[in-house]
CSV table of C-alpha atoms and ligand atoms in Angstrom, one decimal:
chain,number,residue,atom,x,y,z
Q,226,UNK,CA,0.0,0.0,0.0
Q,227,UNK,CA,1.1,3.5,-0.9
Q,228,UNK,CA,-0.1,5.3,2.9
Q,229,UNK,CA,0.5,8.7,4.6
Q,230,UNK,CA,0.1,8.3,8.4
Q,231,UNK,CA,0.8,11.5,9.5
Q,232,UNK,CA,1.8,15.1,7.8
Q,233,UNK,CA,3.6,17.8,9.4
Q,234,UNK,CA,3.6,21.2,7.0
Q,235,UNK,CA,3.5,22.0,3.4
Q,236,UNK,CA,2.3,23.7,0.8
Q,237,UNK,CA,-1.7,24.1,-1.1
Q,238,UNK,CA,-1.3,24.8,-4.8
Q,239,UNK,CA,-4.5,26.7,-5.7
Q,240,UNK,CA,-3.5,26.9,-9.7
Q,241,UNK,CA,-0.8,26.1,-11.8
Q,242,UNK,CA,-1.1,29.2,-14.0
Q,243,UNK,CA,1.0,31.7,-13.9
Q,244,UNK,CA,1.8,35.6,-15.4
Q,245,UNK,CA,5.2,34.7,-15.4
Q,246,UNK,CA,7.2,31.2,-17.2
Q,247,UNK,CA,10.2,31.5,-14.9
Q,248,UNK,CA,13.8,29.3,-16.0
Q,249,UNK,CA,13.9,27.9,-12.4
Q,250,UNK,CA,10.4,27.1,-11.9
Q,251,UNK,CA,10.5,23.6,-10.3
Q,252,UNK,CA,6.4,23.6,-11.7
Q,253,UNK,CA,6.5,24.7,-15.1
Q,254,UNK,CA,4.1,27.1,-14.3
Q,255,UNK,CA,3.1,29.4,-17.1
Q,256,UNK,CA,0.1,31.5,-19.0
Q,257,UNK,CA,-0.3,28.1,-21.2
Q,258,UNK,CA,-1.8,26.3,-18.5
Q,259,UNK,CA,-5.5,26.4,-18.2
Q,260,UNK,CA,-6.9,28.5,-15.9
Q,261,UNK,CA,-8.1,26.2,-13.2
Q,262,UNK,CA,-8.4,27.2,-9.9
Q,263,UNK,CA,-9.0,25.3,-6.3
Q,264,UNK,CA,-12.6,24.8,-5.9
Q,265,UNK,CA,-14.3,25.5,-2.6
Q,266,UNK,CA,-15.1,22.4,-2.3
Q,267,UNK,CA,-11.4,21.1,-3.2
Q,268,UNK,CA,-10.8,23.3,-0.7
Q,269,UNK,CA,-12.7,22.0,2.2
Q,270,UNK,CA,-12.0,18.2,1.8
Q,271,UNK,CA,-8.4,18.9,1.3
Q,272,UNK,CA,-7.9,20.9,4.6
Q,273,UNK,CA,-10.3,18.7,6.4
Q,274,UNK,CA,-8.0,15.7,5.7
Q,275,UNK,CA,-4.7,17.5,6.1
Q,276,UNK,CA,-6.2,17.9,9.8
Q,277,UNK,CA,-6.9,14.2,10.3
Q,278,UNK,CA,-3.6,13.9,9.2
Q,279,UNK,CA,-2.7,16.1,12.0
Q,280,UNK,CA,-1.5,19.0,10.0
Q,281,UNK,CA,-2.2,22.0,11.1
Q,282,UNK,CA,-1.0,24.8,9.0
Q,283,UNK,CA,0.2,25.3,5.5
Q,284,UNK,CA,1.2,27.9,3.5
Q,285,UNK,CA,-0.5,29.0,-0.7
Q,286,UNK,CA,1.3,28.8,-3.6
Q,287,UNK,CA,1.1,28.1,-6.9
Q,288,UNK,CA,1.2,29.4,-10.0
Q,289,UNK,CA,0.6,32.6,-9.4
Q,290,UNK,CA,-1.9,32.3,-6.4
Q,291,UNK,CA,-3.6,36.0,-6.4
Q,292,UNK,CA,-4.1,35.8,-10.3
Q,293,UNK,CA,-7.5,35.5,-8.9
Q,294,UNK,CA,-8.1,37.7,-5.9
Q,295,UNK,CA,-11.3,36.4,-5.5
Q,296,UNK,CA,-10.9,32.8,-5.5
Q,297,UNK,CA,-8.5,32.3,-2.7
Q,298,UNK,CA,-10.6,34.1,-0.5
Q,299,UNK,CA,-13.4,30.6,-0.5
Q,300,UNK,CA,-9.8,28.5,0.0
Q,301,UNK,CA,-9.0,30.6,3.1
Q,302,UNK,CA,-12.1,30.1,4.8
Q,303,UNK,CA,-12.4,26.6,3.8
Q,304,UNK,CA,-8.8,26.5,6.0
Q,305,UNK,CA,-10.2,28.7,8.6
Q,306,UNK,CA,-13.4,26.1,9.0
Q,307,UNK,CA,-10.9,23.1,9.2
Q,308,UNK,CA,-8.8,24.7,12.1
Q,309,UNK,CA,-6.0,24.8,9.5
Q,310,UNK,CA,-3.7,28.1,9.8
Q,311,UNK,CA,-2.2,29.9,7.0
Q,312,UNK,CA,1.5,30.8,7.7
Q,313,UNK,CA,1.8,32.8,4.2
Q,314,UNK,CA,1.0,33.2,0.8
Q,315,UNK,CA,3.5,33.0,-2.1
Q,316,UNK,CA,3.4,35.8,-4.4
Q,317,UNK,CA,5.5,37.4,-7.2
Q,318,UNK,CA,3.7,40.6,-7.2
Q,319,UNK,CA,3.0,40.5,-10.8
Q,320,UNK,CA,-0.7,41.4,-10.0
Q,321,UNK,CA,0.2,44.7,-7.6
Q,322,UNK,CA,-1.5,47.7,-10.6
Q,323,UNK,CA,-1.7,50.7,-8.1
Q,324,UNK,CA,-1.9,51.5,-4.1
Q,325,UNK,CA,-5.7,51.4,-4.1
Q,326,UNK,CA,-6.6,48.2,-5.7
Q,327,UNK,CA,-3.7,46.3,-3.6
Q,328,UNK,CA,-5.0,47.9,-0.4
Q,329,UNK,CA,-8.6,46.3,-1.6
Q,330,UNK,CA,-7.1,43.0,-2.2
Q,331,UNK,CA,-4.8,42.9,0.5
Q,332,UNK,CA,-7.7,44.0,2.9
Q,333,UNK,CA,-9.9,41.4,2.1
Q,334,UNK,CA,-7.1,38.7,2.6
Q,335,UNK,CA,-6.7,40.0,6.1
Q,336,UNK,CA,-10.2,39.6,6.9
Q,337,UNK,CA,-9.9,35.8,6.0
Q,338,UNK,CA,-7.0,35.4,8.0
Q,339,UNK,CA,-4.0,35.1,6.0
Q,340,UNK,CA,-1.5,37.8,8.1
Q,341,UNK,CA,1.6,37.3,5.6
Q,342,UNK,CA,2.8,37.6,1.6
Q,343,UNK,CA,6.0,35.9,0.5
Q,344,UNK,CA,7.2,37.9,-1.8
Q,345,UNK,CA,9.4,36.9,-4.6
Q,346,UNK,CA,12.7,38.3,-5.0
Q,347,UNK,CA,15.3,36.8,-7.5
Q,348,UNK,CA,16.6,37.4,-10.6
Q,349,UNK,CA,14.9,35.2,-12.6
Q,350,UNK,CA,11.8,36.7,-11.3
Q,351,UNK,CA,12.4,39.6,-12.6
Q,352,UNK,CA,12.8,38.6,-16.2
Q,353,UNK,CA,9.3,39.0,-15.6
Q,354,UNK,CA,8.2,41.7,-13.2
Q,355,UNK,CA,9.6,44.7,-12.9
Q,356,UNK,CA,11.2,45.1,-9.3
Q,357,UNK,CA,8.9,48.8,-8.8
Q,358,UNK,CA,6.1,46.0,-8.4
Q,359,UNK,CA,7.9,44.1,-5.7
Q,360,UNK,CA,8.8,47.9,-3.8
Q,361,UNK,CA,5.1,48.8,-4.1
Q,362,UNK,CA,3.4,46.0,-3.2
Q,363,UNK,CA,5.7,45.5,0.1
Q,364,UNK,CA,5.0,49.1,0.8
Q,365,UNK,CA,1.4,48.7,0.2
Q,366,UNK,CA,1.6,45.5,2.8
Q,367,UNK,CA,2.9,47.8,5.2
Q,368,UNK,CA,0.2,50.0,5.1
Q,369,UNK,CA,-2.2,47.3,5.5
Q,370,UNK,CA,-0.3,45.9,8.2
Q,371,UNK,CA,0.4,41.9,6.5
Q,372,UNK,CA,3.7,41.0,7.3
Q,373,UNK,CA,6.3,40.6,4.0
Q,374,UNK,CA,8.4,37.5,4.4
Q,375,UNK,CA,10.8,38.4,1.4
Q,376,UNK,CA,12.5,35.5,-0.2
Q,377,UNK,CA,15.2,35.7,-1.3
Q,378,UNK,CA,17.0,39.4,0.0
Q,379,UNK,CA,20.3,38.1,-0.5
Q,380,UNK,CA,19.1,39.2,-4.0
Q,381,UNK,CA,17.8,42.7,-3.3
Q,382,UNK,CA,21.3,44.6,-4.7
Q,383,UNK,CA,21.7,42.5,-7.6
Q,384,UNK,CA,18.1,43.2,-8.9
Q,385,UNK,CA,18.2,46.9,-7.3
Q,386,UNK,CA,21.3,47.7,-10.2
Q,387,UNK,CA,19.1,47.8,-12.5
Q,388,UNK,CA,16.3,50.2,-13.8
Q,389,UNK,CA,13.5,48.9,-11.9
Q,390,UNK,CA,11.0,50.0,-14.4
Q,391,UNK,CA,11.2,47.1,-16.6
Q,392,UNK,CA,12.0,43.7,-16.5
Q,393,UNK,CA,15.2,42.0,-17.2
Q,394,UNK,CA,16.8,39.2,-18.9
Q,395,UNK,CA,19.9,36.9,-17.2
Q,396,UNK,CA,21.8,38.0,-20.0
Q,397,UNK,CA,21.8,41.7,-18.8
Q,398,UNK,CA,22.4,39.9,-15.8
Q,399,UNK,CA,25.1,38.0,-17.2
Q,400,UNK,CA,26.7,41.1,-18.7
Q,401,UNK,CA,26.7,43.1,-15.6
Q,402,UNK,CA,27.7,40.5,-13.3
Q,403,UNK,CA,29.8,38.3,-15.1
Q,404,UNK,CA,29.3,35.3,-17.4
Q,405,UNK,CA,29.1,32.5,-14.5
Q,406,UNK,CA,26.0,34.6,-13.0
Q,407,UNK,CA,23.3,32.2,-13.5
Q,408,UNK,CA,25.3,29.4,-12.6
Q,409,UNK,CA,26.1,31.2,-9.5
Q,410,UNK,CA,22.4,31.8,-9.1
Q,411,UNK,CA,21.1,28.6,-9.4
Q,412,UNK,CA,23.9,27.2,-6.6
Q,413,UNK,CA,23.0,30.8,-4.4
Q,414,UNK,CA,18.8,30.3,-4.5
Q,415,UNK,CA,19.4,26.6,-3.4
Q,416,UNK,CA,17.6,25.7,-6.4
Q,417,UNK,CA,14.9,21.8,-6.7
Q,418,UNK,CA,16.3,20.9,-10.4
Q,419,UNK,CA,13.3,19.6,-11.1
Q,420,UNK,CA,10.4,20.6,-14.0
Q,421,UNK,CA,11.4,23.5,-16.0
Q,422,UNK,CA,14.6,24.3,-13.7
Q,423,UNK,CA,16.2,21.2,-15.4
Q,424,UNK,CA,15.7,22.0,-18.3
Q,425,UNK,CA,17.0,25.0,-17.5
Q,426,UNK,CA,20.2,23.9,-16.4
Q,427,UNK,CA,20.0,20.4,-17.9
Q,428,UNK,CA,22.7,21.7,-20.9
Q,429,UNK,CA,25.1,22.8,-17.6
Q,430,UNK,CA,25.0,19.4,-16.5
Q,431,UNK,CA,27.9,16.5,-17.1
Q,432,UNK,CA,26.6,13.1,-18.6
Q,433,UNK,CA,27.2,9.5,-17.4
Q,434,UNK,CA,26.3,6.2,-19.1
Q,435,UNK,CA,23.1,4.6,-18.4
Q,436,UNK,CA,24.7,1.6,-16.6
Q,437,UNK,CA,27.0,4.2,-14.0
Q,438,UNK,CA,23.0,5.9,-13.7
Q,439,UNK,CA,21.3,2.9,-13.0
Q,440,UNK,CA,24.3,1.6,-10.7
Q,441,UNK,CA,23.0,5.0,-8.4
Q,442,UNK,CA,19.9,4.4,-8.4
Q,443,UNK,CA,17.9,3.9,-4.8
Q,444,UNK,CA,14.4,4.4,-4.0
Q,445,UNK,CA,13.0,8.6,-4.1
Q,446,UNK,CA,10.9,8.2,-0.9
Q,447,UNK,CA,8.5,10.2,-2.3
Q,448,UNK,CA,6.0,9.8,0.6
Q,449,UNK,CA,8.4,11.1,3.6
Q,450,UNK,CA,8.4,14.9,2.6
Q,451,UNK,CA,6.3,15.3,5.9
Q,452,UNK,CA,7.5,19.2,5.6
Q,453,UNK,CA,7.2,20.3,2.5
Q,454,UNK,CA,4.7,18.4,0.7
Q,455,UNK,CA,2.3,20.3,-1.5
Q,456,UNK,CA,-1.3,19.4,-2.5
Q,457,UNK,CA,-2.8,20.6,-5.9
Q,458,UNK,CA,-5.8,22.0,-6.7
Q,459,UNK,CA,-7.2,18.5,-8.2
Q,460,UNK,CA,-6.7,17.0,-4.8
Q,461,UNK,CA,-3.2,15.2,-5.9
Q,462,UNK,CA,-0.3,14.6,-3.4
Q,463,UNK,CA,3.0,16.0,-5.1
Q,464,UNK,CA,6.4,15.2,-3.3
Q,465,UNK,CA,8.2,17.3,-2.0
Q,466,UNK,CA,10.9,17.7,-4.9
Q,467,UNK,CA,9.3,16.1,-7.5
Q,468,UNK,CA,6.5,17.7,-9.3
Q,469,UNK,CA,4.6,16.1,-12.0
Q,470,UNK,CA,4.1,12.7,-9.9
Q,471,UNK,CA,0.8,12.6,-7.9
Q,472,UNK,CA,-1.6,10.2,-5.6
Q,473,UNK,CA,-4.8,12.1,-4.6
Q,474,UNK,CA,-4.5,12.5,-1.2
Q,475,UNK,CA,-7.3,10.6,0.4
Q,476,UNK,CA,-6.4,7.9,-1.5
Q,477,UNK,CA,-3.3,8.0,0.6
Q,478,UNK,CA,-4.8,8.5,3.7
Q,479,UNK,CA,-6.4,5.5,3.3
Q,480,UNK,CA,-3.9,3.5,1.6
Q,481,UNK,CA,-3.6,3.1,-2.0
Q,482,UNK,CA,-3.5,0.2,-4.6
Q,483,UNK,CA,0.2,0.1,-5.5
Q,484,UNK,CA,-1.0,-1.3,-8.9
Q,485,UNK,CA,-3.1,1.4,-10.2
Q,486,UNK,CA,0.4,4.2,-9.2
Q,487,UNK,CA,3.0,2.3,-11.0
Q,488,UNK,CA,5.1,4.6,-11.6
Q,489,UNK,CA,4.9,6.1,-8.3
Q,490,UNK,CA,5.4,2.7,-6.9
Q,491,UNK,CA,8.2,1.9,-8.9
Q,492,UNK,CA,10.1,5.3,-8.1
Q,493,UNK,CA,9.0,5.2,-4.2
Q,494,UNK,CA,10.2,1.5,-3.7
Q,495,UNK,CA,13.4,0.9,-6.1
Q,496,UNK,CA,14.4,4.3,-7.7
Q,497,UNK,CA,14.5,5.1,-11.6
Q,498,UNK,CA,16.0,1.6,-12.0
Q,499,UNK,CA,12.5,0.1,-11.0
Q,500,UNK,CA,11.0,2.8,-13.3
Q,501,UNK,CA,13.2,1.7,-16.4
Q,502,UNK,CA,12.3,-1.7,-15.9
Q,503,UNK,CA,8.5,-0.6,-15.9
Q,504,UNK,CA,8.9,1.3,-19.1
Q,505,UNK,CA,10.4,-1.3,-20.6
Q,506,UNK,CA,8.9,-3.9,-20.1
Q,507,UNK,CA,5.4,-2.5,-20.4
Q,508,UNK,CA,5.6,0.7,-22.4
Q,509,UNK,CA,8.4,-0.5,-25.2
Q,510,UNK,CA,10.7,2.7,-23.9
Q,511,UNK,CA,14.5,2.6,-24.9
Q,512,UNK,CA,17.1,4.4,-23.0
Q,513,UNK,CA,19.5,6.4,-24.1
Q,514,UNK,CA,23.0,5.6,-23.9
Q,515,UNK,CA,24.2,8.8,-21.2
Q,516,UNK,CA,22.2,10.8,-19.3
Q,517,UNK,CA,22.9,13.5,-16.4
Q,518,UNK,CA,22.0,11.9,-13.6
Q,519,UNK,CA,19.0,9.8,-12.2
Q,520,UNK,CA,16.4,12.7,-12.5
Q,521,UNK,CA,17.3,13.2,-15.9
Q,522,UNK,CA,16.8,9.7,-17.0
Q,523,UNK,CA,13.5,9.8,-14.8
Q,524,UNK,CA,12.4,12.8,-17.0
Q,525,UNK,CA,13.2,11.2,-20.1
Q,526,UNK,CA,10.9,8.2,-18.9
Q,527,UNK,CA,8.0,10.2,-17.7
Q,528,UNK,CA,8.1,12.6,-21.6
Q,529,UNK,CA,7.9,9.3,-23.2
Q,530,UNK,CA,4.8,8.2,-21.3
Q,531,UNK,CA,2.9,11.5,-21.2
Q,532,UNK,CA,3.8,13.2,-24.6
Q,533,UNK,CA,5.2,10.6,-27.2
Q,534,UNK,CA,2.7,7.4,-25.7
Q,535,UNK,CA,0.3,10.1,-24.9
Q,536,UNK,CA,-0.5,7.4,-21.9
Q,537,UNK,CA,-2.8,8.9,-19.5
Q,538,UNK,CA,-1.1,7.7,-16.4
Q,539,UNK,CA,-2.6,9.0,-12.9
Q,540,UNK,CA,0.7,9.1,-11.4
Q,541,UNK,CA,2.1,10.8,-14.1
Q,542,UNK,CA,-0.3,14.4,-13.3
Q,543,UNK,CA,-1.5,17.0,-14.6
Q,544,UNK,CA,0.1,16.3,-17.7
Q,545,UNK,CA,0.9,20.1,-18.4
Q,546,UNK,CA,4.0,19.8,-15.9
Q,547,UNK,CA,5.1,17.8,-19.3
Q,548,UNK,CA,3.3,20.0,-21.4
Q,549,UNK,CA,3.8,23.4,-20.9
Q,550,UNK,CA,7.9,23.1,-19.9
Z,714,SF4,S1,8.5,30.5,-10.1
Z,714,SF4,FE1,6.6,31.3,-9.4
Z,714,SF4,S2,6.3,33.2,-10.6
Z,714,SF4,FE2,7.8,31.9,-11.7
Z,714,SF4,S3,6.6,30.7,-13.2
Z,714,SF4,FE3,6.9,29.5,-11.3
Z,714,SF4,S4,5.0,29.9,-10.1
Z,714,SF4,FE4,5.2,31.5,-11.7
Z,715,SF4,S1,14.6,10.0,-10.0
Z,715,SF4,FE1,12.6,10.9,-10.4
Z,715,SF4,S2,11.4,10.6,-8.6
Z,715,SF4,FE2,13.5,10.2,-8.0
Z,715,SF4,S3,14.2,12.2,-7.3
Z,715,SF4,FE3,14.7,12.2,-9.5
Z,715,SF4,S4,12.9,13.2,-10.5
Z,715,SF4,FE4,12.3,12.6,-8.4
């Protein structure tokens, strides 16, 4: 059985949509995706059996979670009914238009109990969103007394040389800083290589034949991210550091049938050699000869199944973590 006995902290993932398509987003999050968004109801089971499961508070991400002002304020009180606390909500400010429409929005978030923003700030946010936003909307929470917990500030000088009217690329970056920046960057941020992040810095990466891979392989324990898990907004389970696999949750908290989560299964119990076996033995997929590393040859698995098989796979969700890279 695939179970969860007991959760500690993580995160809710209200939508995978996003303003921004960020090179070290672990989600691919992007505009492609379509715009679904945690249902009320969603909402309610999902924090009801995150209590059972004795976990008590959790923090909103996403995507980009205030895309839709008004919908997060159903998930909050679906939280607040549960007796589940909200320490923050992830943001990249994106949204923020003027001081009187963020006071409105930030206002009504107060009144349904969510006290703090995490605000994003990194350069490769900011290929996106010019940093003015950022300044304004943290000036804005002042105001409306909400707590900013700014992640990353280690950043704030690097972003801060430019012109923070518009957005810039890591080449300008690059050019300013020197050539190694956003190699630096990824090491500095403490970056999940996962989604579109490896592909990111997949090219970066040395390669090793399949057999030395395989020879590393050991099981992912994707079911003991007790901390930092994350549940979607289609009631899925995703590990901690690997997006793009998923068990609904009460399914978990229940226990459930290894044999309809194969891939999960496989990965959970023996590693990406158990997976490679799986895919080739029941799927016809041939690995390559080198790859860089055990994730890599993982993704190279999971892009067969979802885009070239077009398989649709319930461990293997939502299929636009493939999709929309
Ligand atoms: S890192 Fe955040 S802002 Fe960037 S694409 Fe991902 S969800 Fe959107
Ligand atoms: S091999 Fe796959 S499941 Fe295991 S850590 Fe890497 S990406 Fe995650």
């Amino acid at each position: 059985m695939l179970k969860i006995g007991y959760l500690i902290s993580g995160g809710i993932i209200t939508n995978y949509k996003c303003s921004s398509k960020c090179k070290h987003c672990c989600y691919s999050s992007s505009p492609q995706w379509p715009d679904d968004y945690m249902t009320p109801s969603m909402a309610d089971e999902i924090f009801s059996i995150l209590k059972g499961l004795g976990c008590g508070s959790v923090h909103i991400g996403g995507g980009e979670p205030l895309l839709k002002p008004d919908k997060i304020l159903a998930v909050l009180e679906a939280a607040k009914k549960n007796g589940v606390h909200i320490e923050y909500i992830e943001t990249n400010a994106s949204w923020y238009k003027d001081e009187a429409s963020a006071h409105a929005i930030l206002k009504d978030l107060k009144k349904y109990g969510a006290h703090t923003l995490l605000i994003s700030i990194d350069p490769y946010h900011n290929e996106y969103i010019p940093f003015w936003k950022v300044k304004a909307l943290m000036a804005a929470c002042s105001r409306a007394e909400i707590e900013v917990f700014p992640w990353l500030m280690d950043f704030w000088s690097d972003i801060d040389a430019m012109d923070d009217r518009r957005p810039h690329s890591l080449d300008e970056y690059a050019r300013l800083f020197g050539r190694e920046y956003p190699l630096q960057l990824a090491k500095r941020y403490g970056l999940n290589l996962k989604g579109r992040a490896f592909k990111t810095y997949k090219p970066m990466m040395k390669k090793q034949p399949l057999e030395q891979v395989l020879k590393q392989s050991k099981p992912c324990r994707l079911l003991s991210g007790v901390y930092h898990f994350h549940v979607d907004l289609y009631g899925n389970f995703v590990p901690q550091s690997c997006p793009g696999l998923s068990v609904p949750l009460k399914e978990l908290a229940r226990g459930a049938d290894p044999g309809r989560y194969r891939v999960f299964y496989a990965l959970e119990t023996a590693g990406v050699k158990g997976l490679v076996e799986l895919a080739m033995k029941e799927y016809g997929f041939n690995p390559q000869a080198e790859y860089a590393g055990e994730c890599d040859l993982c993704y190279d698995i999971r892009n067969y199944l979802v885009l070239e098989r077009r398989l649709d796979l319930p461990d293997l969700k939502p299929e636009g973590h493939y999709r929309y890279i």
